[in-house]
mmCIF file of C-alpha atoms in Angstrom:
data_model
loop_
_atom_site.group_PDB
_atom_site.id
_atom_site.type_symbol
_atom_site.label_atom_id
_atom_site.label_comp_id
_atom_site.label_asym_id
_atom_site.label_seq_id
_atom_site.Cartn_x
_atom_site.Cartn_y
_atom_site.Cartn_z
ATOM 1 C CA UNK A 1 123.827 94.338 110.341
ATOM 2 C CA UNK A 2 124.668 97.082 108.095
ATOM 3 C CA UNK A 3 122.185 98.521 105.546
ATOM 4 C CA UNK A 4 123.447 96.481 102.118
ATOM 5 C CA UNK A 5 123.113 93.020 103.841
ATOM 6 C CA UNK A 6 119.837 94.165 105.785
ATOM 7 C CA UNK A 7 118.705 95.185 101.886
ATOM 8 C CA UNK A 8 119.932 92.078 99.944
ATOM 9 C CA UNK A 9 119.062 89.622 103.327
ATOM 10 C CA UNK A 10 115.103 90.665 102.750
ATOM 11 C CA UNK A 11 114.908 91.039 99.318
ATOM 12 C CA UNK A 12 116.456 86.927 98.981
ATOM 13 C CA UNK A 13 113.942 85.837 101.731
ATOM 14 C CA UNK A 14 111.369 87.499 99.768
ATOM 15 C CA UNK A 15 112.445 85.651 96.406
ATOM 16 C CA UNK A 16 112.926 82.426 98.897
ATOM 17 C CA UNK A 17 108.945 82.521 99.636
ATOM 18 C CA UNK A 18 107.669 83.681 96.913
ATOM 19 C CA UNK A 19 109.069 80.753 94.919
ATOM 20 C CA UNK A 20 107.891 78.153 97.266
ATOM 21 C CA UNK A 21 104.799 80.229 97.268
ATOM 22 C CA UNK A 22 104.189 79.377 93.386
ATOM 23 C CA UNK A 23 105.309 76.009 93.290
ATOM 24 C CA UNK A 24 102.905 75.661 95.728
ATOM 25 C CA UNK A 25 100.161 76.654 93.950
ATOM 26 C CA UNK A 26 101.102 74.312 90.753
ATOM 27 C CA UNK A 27 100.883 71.668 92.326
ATOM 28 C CA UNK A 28 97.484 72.468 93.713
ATOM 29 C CA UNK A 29 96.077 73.147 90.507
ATOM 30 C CA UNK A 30 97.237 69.888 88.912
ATOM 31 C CA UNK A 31 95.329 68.031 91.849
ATOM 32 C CA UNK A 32 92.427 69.638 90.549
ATOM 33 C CA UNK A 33 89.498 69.295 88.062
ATOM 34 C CA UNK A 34 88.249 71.667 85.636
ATOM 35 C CA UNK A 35 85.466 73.207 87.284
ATOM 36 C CA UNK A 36 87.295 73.678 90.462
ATOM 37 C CA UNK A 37 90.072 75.497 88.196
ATOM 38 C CA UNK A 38 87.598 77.592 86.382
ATOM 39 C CA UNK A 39 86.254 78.815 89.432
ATOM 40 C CA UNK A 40 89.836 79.559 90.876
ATOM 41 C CA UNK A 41 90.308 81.824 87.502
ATOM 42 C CA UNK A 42 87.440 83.107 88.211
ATOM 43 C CA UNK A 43 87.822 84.389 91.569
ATOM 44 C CA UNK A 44 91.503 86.001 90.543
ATOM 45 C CA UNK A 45 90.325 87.678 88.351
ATOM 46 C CA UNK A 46 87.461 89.268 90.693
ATOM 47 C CA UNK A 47 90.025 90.621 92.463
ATOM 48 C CA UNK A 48 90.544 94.725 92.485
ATOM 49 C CA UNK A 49 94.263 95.934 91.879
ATOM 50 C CA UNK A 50 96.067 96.439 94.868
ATOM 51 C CA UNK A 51 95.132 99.428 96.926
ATOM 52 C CA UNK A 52 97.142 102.470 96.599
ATOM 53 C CA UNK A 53 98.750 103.647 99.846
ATOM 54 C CA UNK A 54 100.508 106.489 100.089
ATOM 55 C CA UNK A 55 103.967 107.263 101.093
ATOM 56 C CA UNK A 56 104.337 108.838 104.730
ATOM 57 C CA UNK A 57 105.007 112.005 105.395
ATOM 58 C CA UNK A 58 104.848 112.617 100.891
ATOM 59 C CA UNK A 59 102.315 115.118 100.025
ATOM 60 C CA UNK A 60 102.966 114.582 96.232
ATOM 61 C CA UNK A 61 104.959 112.281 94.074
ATOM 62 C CA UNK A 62 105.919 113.271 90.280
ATOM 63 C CA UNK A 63 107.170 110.390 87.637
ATOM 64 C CA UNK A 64 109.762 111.415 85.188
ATOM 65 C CA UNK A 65 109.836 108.173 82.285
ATOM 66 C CA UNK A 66 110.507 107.645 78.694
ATOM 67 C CA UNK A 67 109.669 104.568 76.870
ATOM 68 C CA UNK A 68 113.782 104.496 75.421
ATOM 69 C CA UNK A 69 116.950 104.668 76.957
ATOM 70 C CA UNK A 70 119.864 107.727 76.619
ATOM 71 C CA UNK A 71 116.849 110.754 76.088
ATOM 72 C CA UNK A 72 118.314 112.848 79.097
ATOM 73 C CA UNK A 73 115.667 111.319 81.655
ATOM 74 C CA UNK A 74 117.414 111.151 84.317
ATOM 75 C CA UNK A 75 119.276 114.546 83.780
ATOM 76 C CA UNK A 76 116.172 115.811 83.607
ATOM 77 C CA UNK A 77 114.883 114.393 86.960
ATOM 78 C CA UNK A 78 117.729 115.607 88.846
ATOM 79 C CA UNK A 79 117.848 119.299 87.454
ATOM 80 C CA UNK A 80 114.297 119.309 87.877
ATOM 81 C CA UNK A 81 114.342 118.423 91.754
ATOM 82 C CA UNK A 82 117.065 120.594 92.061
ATOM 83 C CA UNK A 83 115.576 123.378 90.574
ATOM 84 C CA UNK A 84 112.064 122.642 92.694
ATOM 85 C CA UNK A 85 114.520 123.080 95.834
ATOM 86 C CA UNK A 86 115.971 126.224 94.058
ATOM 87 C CA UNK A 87 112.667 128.225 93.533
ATOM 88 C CA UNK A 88 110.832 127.131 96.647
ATOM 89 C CA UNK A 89 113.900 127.063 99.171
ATOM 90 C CA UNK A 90 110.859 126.140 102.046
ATOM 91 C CA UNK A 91 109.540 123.228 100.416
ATOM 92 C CA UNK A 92 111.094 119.660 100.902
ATOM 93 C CA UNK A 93 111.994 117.927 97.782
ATOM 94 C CA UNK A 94 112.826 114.283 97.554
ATOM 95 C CA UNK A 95 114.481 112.260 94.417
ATOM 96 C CA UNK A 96 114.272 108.278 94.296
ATOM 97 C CA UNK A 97 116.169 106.198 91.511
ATOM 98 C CA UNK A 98 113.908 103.707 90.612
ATOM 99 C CA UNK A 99 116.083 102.083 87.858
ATOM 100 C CA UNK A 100 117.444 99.435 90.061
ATOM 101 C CA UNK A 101 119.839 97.465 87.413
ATOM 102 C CA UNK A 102 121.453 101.050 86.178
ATOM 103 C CA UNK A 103 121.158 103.742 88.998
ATOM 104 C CA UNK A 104 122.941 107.283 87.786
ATOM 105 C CA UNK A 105 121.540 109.351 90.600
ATOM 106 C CA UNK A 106 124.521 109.154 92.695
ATOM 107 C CA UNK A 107 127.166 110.227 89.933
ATOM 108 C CA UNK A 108 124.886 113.039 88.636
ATOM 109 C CA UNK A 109 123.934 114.385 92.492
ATOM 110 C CA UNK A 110 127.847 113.573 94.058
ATOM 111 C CA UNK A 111 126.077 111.233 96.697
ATOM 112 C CA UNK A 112 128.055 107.988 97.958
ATOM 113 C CA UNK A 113 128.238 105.790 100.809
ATOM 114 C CA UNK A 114 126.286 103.838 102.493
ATOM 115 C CA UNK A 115 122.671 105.114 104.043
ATOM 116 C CA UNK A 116 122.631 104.767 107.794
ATOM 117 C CA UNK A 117 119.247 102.745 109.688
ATOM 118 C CA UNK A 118 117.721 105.282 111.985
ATOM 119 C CA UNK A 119 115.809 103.847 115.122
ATOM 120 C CA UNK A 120 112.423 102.897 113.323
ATOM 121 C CA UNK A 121 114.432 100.907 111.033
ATOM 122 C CA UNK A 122 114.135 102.673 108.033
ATOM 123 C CA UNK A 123 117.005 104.233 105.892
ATOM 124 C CA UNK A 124 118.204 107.004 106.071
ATOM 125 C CA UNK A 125 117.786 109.116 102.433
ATOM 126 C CA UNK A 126 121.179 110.864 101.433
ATOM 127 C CA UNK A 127 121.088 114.294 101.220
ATOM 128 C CA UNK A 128 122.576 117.020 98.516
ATOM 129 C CA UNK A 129 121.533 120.656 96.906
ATOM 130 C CA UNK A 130 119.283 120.105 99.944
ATOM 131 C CA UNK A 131 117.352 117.469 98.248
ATOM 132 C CA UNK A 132 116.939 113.695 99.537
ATOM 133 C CA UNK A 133 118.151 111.059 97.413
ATOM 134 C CA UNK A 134 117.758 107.453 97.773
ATOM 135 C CA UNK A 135 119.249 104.682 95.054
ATOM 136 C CA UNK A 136 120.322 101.362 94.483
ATOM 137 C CA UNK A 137 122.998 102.728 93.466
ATOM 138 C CA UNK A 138 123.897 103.812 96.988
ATOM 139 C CA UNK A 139 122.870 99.849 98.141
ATOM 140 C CA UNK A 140 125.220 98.137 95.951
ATOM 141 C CA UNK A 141 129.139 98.082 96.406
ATOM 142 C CA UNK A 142 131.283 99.112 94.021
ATOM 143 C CA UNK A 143 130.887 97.913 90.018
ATOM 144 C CA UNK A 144 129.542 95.318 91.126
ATOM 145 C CA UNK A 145 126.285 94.291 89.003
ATOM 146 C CA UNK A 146 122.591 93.725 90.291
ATOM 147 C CA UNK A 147 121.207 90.721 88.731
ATOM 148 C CA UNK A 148 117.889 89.574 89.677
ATOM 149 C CA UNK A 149 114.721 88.287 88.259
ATOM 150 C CA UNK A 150 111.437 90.662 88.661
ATOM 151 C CA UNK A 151 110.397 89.083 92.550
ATOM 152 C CA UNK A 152 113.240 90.717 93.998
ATOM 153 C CA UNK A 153 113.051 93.937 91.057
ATOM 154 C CA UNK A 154 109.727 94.682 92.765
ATOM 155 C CA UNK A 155 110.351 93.988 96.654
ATOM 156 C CA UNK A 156 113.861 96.168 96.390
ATOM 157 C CA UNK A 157 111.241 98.875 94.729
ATOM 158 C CA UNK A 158 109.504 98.490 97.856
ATOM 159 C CA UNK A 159 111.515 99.156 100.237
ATOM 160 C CA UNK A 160 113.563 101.954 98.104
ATOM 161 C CA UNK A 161 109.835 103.675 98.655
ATOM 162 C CA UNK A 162 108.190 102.452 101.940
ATOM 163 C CA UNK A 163 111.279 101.264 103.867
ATOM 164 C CA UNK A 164 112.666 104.868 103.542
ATOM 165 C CA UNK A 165 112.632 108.060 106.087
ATOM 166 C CA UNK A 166 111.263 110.040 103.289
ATOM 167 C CA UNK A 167 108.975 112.426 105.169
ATOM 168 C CA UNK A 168 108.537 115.276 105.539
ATOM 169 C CA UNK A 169 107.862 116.089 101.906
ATOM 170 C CA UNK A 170 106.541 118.071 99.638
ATOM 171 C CA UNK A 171 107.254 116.364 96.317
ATOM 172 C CA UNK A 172 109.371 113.687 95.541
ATOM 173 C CA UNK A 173 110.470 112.943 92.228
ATOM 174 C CA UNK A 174 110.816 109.430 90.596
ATOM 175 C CA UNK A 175 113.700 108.906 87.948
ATOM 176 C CA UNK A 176 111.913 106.065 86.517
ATOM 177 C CA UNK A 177 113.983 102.982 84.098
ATOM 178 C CA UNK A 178 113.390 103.459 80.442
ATOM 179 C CA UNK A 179 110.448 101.174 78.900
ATOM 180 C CA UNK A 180 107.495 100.122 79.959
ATOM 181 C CA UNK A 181 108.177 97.443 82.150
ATOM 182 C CA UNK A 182 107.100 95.965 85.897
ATOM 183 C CA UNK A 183 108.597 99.254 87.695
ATOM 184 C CA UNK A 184 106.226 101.504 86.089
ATOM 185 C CA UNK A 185 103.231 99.031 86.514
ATOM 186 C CA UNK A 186 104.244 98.744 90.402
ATOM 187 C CA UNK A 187 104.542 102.149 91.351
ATOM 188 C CA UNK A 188 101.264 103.437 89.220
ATOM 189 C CA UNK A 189 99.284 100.381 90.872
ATOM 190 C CA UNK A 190 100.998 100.992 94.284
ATOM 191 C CA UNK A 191 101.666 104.724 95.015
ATOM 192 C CA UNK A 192 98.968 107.817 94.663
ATOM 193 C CA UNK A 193 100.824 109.471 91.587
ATOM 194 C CA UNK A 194 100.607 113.340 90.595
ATOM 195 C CA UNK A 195 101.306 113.037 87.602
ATOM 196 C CA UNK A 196 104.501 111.948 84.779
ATOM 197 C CA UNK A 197 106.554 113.672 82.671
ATOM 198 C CA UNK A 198 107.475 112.113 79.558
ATOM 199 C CA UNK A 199 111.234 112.681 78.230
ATOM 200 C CA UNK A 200 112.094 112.155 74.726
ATOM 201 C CA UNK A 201 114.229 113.483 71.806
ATOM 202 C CA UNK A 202 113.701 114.446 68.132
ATOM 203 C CA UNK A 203 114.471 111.116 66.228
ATOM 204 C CA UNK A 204 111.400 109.121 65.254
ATOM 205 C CA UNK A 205 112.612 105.546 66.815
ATOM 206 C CA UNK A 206 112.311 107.497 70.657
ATOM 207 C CA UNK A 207 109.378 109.224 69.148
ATOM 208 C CA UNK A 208 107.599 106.141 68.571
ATOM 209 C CA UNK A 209 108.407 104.480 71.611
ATOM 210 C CA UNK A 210 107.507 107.789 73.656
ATOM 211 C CA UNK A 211 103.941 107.172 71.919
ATOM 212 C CA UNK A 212 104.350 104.118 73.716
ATOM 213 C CA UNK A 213 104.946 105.326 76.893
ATOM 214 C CA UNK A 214 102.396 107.838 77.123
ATOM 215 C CA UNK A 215 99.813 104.948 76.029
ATOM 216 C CA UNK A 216 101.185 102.845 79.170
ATOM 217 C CA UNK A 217 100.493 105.993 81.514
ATOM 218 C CA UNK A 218 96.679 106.329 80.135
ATOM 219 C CA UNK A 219 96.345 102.549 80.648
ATOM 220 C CA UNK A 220 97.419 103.158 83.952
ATOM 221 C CA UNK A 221 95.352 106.260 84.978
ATOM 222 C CA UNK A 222 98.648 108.727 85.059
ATOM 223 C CA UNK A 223 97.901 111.776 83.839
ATOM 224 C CA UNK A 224 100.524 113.429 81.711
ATOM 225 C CA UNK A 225 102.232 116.536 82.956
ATOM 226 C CA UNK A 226 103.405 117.268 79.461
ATOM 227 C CA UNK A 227 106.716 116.194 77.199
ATOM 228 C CA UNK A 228 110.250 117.315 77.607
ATOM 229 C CA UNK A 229 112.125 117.742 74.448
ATOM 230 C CA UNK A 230 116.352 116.985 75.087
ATOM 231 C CA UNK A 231 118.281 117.652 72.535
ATOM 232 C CA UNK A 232 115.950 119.385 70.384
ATOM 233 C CA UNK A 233 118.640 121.534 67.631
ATOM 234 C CA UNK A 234 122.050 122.202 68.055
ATOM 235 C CA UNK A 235 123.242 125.979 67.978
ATOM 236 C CA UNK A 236 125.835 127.218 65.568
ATOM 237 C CA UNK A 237 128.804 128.516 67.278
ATOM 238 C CA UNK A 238 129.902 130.749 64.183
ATOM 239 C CA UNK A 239 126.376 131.744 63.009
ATOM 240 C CA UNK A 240 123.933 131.266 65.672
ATOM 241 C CA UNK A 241 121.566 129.297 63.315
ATOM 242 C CA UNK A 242 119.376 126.573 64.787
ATOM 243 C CA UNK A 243 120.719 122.745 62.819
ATOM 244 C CA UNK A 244 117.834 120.366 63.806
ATOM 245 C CA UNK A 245 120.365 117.327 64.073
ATOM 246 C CA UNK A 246 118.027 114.942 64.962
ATOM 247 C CA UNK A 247 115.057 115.442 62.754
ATOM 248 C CA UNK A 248 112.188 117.852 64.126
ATOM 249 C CA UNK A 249 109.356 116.003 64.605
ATOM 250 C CA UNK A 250 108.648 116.309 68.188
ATOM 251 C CA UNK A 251 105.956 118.669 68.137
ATOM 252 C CA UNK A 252 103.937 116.829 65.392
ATOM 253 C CA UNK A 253 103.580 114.056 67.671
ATOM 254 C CA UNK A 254 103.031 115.838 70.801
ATOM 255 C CA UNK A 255 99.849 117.050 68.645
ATOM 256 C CA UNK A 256 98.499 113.605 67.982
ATOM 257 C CA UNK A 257 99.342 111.881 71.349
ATOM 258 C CA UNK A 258 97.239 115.739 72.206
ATOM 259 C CA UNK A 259 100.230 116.607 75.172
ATOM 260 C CA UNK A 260 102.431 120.234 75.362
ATOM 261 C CA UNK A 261 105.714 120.336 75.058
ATOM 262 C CA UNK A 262 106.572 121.737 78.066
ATOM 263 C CA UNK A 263 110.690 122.445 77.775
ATOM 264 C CA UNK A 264 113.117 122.225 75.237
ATOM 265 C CA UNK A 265 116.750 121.903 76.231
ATOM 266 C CA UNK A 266 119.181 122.185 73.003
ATOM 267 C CA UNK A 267 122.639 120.255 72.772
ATOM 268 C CA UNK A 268 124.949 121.781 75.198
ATOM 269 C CA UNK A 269 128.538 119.987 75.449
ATOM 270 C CA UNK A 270 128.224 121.696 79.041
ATOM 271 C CA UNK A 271 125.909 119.256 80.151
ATOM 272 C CA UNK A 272 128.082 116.471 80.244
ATOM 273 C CA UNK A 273 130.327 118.513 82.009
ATOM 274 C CA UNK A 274 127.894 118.909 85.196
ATOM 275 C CA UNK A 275 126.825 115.144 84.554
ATOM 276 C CA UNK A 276 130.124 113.836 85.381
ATOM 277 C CA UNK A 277 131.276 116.076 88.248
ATOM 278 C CA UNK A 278 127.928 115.602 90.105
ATOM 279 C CA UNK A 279 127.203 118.726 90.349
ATOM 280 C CA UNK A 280 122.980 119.714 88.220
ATOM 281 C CA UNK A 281 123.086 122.642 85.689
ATOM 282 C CA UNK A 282 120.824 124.529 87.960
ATOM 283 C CA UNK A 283 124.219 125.155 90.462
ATOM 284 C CA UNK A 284 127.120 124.655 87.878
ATOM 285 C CA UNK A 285 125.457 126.897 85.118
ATOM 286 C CA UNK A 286 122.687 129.111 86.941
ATOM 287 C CA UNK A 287 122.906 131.783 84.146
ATOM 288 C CA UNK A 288 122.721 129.701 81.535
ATOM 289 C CA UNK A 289 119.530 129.062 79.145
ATOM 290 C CA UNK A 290 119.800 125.375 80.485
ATOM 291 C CA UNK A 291 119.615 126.541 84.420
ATOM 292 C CA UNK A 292 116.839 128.790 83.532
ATOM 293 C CA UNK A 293 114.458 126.781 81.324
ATOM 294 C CA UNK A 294 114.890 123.827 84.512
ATOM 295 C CA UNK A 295 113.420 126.828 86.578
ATOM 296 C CA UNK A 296 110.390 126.971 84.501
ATOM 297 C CA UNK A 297 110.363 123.661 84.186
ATOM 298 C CA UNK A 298 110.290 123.054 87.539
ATOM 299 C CA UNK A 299 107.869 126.354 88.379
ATOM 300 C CA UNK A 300 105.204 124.328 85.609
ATOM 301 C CA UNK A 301 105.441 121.374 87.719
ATOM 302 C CA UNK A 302 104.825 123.598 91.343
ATOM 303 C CA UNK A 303 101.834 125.291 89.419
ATOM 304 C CA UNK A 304 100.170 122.108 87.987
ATOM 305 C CA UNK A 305 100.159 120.240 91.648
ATOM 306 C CA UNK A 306 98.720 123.572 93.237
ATOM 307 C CA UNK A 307 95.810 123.314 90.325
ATOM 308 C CA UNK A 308 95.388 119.603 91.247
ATOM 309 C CA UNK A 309 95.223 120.145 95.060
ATOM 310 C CA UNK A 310 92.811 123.314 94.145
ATOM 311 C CA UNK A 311 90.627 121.087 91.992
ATOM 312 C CA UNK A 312 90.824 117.710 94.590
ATOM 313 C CA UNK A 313 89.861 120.549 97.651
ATOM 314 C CA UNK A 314 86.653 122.020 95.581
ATOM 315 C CA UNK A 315 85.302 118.660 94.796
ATOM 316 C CA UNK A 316 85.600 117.677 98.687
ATOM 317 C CA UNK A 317 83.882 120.387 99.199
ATOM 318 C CA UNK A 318 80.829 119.646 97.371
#
């Protein structure tokens, strides 16, 4: 059985008993009085969130998320795991698509084909740039569209994480959907996470609903890495003056949501040039402003998981 029918094949059973699982319990709780349901409430909601296991062989795992679609997340996750690879050519650095309904990792990393089973079962993670990728995208043929309700969302999230030969490594990086929705929820309740970096552009309707991101991630106990700004001004080709297209209120409301700003990528009609022949900015355009502000990015990342691990090692010691 090959790894598409081995993927869809669990997911389905999954759905199968998980539906007979709740239609179970209806018809339970009908049979029952109100004091016995009161007490059932009661106990659920005793119970602790599910316990957060980490990924083997995954020293650290980094979100990157923004509450709208078409803000440059995703370009931003792949340059930035690219660019981890880049700086640090020793350290192993993993990338998982998480948006399960509109994967864009394989166009924008050149990966295709389908992920082999190695002899523990577990698939196989593409690799390219020297970074692992895994994706829906690489799970599901063709155009062909993924439509499923949230059961099988969240147990094809599971094994796109745990069902994966993702180790050894030293970060991998999470291309998130846009929103707030169960994804999010499933991977901050399920999965020890770093930290998240919040992507977002200029115009106040992505502004607002970054605000509404970032609130999610406190809920959740995420702390923020910071905010990266796409699409911040475009540059004059004649003059060289800065035309804030797109309103410039970005670092107003990093002040009240109290985050930093920590890149700033202008409009560059050569990004959608590296976006649609696979191949990052950080290899296509390694001089440009682009490639080199991913480098920081990427260095601001290293340096805030080193202060973490410094910080988590003191407070063992003591």
């Amino acid at each position: 059985m090959n790894v598409q029918r081995l993927f869809h094949k669990v997911c389905s059973q999954t759905l199968a008993t998980n539906v007979r699982a709740t239609i179970s319990i209806f018809t339970v709780r009908f049979k029952h009085n109100k004091n016995e349901l009161d007490e059932h409430r009661a106990k659920i909601m005793s119970r602790k969130l599910p316990e957060k296991k980490p990924l083997p062989g995954v020293k650290s795992i980094i979100l990157v998320a923004s509450g709208k679609g078409g803000v440059g997340k995703t370009t931003t996750a792949v340059n930035l795991a690219c660019a981890m690879k880049v700086i640090e050519p020793d350290k192993e650095i993993g990338l998982l698509d998480a948006d399960v309904f509109g994967p864009s990792v394989p166009i924008m990393m050149n990966i295709s084909g389908e992920p082999m089973l190695n002899d523990n079962n577990l698939i196989e993670p593409l690799l390219n740039y020297g970074v692992k990728c895994m994706s829906m995208g690489l799970l599901v043929s063709g155009e062909n569209a993924v439509v499923w309700r949230g059961l099988m969302v969240m147990q094809a999230l599971d094994r796109l994480t745990r069902h994966v030969a993702w180790g050894p490594l030293d970060c991998l990086v999470v291309d998130t959907p846009p929103g707030t929705g169960d994804t999010h929820l499933s991977l901050a309740q399920n999965l020890p996470i770093d930290g998240a970096i919040v992507v977002t552009t200029p115009q106040s309707a992505a502004l607002q609903v970054t605000k509404r991101g970032v609130n999610m991630f406190e809920k959740l106990k995420v702390p923020i890495i910071g905010l990266v700004e796409n699409m911040s001004h475009a540059m004059c080709s004649k003059c060289g003056t800065k035309n804030f297209i797109f309103g410039n209120e970005t670092k107003k409301t990093a002040g009240e949501m109290g985050l930093e700003i920590i890149a700033s990528f202008e409009v560059d009609s050569n990004m959608s040039e590296c976006i649609n022949s696979g191949k990052p900015a950080i290899y296509a355009l390694p001089d440009s402003t682009h490639a080199e502000k991913y480098r920081q990015l990427a260095n601001k990342v290293f340096k805030y998981l080193e202060n973490k691990d410094n910080v988590q090692a003191k407070a063992k010691e003591q």
